[in-house]
C-alpha positions as CSV (number, residue, x, y, z in Angstrom):
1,X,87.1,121.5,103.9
2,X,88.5,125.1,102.8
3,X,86.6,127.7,103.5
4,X,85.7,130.1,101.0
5,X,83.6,133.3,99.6
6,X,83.0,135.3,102.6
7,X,84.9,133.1,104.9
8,X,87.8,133.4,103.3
9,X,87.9,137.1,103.6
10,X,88.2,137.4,106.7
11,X,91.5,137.2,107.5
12,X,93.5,136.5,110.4
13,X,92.6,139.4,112.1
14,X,88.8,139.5,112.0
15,X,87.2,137.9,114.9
16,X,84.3,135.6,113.8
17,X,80.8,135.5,115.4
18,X,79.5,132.4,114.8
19,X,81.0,128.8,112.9
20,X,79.7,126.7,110.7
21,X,79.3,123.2,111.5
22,X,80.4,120.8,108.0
23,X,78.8,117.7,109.7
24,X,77.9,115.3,106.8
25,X,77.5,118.3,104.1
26,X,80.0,116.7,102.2
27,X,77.9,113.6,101.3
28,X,74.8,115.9,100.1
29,X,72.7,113.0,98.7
30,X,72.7,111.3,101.6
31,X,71.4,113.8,103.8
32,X,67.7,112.7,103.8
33,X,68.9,109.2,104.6
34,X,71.4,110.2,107.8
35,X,68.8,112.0,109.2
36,X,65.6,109.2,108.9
37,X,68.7,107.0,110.5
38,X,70.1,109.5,113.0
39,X,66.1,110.3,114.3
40,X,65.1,106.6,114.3
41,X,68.4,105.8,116.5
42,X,67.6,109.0,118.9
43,X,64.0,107.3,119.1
44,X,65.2,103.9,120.1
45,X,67.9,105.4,123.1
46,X,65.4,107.6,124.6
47,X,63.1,104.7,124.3
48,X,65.2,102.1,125.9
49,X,67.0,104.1,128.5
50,X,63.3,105.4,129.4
51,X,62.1,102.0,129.7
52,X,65.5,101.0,132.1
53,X,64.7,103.9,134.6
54,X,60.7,103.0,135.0
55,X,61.2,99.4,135.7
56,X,64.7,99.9,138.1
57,X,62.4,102.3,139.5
58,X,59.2,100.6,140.0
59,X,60.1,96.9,140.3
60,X,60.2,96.2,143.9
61,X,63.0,93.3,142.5
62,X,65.2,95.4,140.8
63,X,65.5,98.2,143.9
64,X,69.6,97.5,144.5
65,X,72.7,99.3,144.2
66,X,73.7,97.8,140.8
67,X,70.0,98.8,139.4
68,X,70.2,102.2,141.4
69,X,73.5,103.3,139.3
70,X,71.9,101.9,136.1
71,X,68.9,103.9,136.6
72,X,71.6,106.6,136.4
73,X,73.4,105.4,133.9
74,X,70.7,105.2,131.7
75,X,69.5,109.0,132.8
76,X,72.9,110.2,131.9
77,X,72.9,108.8,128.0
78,X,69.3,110.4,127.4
79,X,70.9,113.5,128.4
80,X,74.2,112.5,126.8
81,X,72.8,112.0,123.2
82,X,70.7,115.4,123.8
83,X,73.3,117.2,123.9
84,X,74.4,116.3,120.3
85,X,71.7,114.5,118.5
86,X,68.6,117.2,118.2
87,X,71.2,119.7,116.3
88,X,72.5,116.9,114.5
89,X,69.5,116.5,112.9
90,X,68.2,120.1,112.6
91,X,71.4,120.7,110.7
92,X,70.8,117.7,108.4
93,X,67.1,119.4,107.9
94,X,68.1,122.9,107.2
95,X,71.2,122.2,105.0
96,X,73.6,123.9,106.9
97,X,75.2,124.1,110.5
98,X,75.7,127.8,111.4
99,X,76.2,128.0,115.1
100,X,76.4,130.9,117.4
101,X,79.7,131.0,119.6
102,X,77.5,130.9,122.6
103,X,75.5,128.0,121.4
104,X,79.0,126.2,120.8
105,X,80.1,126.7,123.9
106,X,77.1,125.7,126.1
107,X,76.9,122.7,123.7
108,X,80.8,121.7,124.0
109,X,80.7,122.6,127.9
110,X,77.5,120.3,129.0
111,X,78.9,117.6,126.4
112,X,82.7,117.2,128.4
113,X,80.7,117.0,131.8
114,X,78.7,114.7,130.3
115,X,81.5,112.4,129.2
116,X,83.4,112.9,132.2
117,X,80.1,111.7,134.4
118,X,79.8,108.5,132.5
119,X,83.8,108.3,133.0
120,X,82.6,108.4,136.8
121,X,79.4,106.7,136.7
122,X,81.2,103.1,135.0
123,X,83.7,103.4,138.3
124,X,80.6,103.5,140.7
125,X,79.2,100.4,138.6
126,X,82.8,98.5,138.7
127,X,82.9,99.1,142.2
128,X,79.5,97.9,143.2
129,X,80.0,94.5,141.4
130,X,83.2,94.4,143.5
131,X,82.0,94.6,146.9
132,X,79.0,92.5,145.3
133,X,81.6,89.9,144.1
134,X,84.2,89.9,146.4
135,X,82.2,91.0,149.7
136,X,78.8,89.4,149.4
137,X,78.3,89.1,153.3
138,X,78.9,93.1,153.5
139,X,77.1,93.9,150.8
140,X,74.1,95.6,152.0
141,X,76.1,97.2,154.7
142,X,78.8,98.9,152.6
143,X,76.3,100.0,149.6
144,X,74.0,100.9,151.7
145,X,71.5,104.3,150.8
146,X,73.8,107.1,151.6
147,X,76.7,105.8,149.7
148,X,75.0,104.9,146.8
149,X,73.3,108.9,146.8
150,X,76.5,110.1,147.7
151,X,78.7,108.4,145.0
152,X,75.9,109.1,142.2
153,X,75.7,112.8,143.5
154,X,79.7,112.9,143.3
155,X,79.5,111.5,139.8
156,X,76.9,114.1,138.6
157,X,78.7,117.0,139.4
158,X,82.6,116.4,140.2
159,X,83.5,117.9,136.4
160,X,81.1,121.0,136.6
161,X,83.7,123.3,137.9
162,X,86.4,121.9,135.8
163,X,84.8,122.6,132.7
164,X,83.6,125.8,133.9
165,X,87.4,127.1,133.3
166,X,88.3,125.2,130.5
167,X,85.2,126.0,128.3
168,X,86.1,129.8,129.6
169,X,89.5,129.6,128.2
170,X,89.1,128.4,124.8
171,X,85.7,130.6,124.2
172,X,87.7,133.8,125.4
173,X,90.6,132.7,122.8
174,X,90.7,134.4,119.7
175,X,88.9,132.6,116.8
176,X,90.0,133.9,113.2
177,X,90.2,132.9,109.6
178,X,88.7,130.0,108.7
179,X,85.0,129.3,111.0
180,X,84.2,125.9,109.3
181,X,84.6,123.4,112.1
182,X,84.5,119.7,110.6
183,X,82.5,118.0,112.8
184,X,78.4,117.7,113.1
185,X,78.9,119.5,117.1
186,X,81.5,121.4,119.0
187,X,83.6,118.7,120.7
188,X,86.7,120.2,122.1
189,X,89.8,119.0,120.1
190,X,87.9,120.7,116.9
191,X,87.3,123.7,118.3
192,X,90.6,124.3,119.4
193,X,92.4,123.7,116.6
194,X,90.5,126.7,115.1
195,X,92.2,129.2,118.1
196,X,94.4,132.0,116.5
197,X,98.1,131.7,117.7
198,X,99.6,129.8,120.0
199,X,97.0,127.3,121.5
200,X,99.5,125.2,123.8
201,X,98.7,125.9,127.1
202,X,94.9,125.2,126.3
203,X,96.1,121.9,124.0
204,X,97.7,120.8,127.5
205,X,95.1,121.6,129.8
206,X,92.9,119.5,127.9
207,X,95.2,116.7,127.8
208,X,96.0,116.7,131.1
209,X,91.7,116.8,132.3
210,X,91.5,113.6,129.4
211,X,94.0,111.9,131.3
212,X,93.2,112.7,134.6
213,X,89.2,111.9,134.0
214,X,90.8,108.9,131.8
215,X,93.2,107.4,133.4
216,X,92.4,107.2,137.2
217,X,88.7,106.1,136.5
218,X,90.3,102.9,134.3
219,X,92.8,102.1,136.5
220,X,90.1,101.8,139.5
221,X,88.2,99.6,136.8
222,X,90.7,97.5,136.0
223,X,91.9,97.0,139.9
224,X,88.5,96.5,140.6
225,X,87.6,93.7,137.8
226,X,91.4,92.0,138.7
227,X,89.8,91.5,142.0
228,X,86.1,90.0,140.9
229,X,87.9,88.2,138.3
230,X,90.1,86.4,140.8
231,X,87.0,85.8,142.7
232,X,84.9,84.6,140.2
233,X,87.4,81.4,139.4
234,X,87.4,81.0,143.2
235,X,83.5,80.4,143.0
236,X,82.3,76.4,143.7
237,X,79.6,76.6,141.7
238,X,79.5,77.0,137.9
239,X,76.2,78.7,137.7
240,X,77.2,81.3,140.0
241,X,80.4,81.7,137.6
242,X,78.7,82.0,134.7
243,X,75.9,84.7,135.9
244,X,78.7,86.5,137.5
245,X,81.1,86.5,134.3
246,X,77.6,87.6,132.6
247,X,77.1,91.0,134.5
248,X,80.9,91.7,134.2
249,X,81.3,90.8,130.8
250,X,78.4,93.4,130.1
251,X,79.9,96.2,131.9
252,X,83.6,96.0,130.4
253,X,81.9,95.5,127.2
254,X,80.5,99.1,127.5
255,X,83.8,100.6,129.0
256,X,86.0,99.1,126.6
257,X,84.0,100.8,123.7
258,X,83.6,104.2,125.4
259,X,87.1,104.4,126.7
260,X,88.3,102.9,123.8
261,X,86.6,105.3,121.2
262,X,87.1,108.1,122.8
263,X,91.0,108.2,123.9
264,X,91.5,107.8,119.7
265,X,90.1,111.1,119.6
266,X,91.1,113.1,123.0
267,X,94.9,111.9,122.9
268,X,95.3,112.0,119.3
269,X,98.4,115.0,118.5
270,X,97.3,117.9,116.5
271,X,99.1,117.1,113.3
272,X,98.2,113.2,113.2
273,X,93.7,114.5,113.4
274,X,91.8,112.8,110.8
275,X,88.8,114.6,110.6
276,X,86.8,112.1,108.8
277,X,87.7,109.2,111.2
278,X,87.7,111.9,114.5
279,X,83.6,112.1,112.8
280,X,83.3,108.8,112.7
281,X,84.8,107.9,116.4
282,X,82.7,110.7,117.9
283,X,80.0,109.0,116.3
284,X,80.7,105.8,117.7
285,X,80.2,107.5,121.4
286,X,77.9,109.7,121.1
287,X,75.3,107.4,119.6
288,X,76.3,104.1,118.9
289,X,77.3,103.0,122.2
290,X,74.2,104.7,124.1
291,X,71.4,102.5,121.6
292,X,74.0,99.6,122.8
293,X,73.3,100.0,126.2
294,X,70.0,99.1,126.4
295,X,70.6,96.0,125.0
296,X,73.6,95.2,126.6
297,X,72.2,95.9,130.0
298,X,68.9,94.2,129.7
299,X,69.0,91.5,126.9
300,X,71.5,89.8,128.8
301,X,70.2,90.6,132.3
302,X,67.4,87.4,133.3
303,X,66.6,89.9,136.2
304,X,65.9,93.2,134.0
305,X,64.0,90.8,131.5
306,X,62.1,89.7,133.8
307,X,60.7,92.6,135.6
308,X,61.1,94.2,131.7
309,X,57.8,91.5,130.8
310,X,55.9,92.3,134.2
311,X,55.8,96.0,133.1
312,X,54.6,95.6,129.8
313,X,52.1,92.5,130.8
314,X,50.9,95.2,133.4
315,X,50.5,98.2,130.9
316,X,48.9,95.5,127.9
317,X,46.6,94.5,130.4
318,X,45.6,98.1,131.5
């Protein structure tokens, strides 16, 4: 979208204050509708990932490593989709989306640790079905307590000081000209391209944390489902096959549609953006794959249905 009126006037010298978020503001009638859709969706992911951390947390059958890092997981999308969702919709309320640069960047820094956590919580999960899988007898010995709190701690806070420096460097750029940023939040490739002069170095240095956070995370996930997959064929029993195949089908499905959606955006060159499909991608994993998760992890889990109906049996009674 071009900017214009006092936008315009700005000029290529003027620092700007604040930018305006375009979100959906280019489909006006439809704003009542994407926000009843946008709120209802919020609703159901803090519903579902709520109800996945009680019952990992107070079923006595569910207290295992694979359970322990969805409990997690599940924490991690809540906080995930609050990063983006809640302004999403105030902006579709209030008609516009002017946003303070500090706002921005508080938003854009907590959303890229975020992302890179869930990059780092999905290899915890691949490599607990591995030892799971492929070294049943050691099991409990090598997932034991202290790993498990030590791997989820490691998760939670290995891309805090990373994004600490990056998020300083592109909000101590200079920002002139245009402030309309097409997109409904401040997600890194869009604010850059707004950067006065030469943004290269900072283009880089987030293509080189995308691949880094990308790249070694799926190769362990890969290496590690190579491994159960081999296993798995190994297995006498068909049953055991099949509910293995289940949980790991369950878990690619998740990384395959997070990884998937999001390298389109974070490796995509300047000059080839789309910013309606960039909208609709960030879409894709910032809310559609987190109101998938609940379902994916516990529709097709007989374990987390089962303690899932001895919750609520327990709370209809009460």
């Amino acid at each position: 979208m071009e900017c214009t009126g006092q936008n315009s006037s700005l000029g290529n010298h003027t620092a700007l204050v604040e930018f305006i978020l375009i979100g959906f503001s280019d489909v006006p009638n439809l704003q009542g509708f994407l926000f009843g859709v946008f709120l209802i969706i919020y609703f159901l992911i803090l519903m579902g990932n709520s109800l996945i951390i009680t019952i990992t947390k107070v079923e006595p059958s569910l207290q295992t490593p694979m359970y322990f890092f969805l409990r997690n997981f599940s924490l991690l999308e809540i906080c995930y989709v609050s990063v983006t969702v809640p302004r999403l919709l105030a902006d579709l309320c209030r008609q516009h989306g002017k946003i303070s640069f500090l706002s921005c960047a508080i938003q854009m820094y907590f959303f890229l640790i975020l992302a890179d956590t869930e990059c780092f919580i999905l290899t915890a999960m691949a490599y607990d079905r591995y030892v799971a899988i492929c070294n049943p007898l050691l099991y409990p010995v090598i997932m034991n307590d202290r790993l498990c709190m030590q791997m989820a701690v490691a998760c939670w806070t290995t891309a805090i000081p990373v994004h600490i420096g990056f998020t300083s460097m592109v909000f101590s750029s200079t920002f002139c000209g245009c402030n309309h940023l097409d997109h409904f939040f401040c997600e890194a490739p869009a604010v850059v391209q707004l950067i006065c002069g030469d943004a290269f170095m900072i283009e880089m240095l987030l293509y080189l944390i995308t691949t880094l956070v990308a790249s070694i995370p799926s190769f362990l996930i890969v290496g590690s489902y190579v491994k159960i997959v081999s296993t798995i064929l190994r297995l006498p029993s068909a049953t055991g096959r099949a509910k293995a195949f289940s949980t790991c089908f369950s878990h690619l499905m998740v990384v395959t549609l997070f990884y998937g959606s999001g390298i389109c955006v974070y490796f995509k060159s300047k000059n080839s953006r789309s910013t309606g499909m960039d909208k609709f991608l960030s879409l894709f994993y910032t809310i559609l794959i987190p109101i998938l998760n609940p379902i994916i992890y516990c529709l097709r889990n007989k374990d987390a249905m089962v303690a899932l109906e001895k919750f609520l049996h327990k709370w209809i009674v009460l």
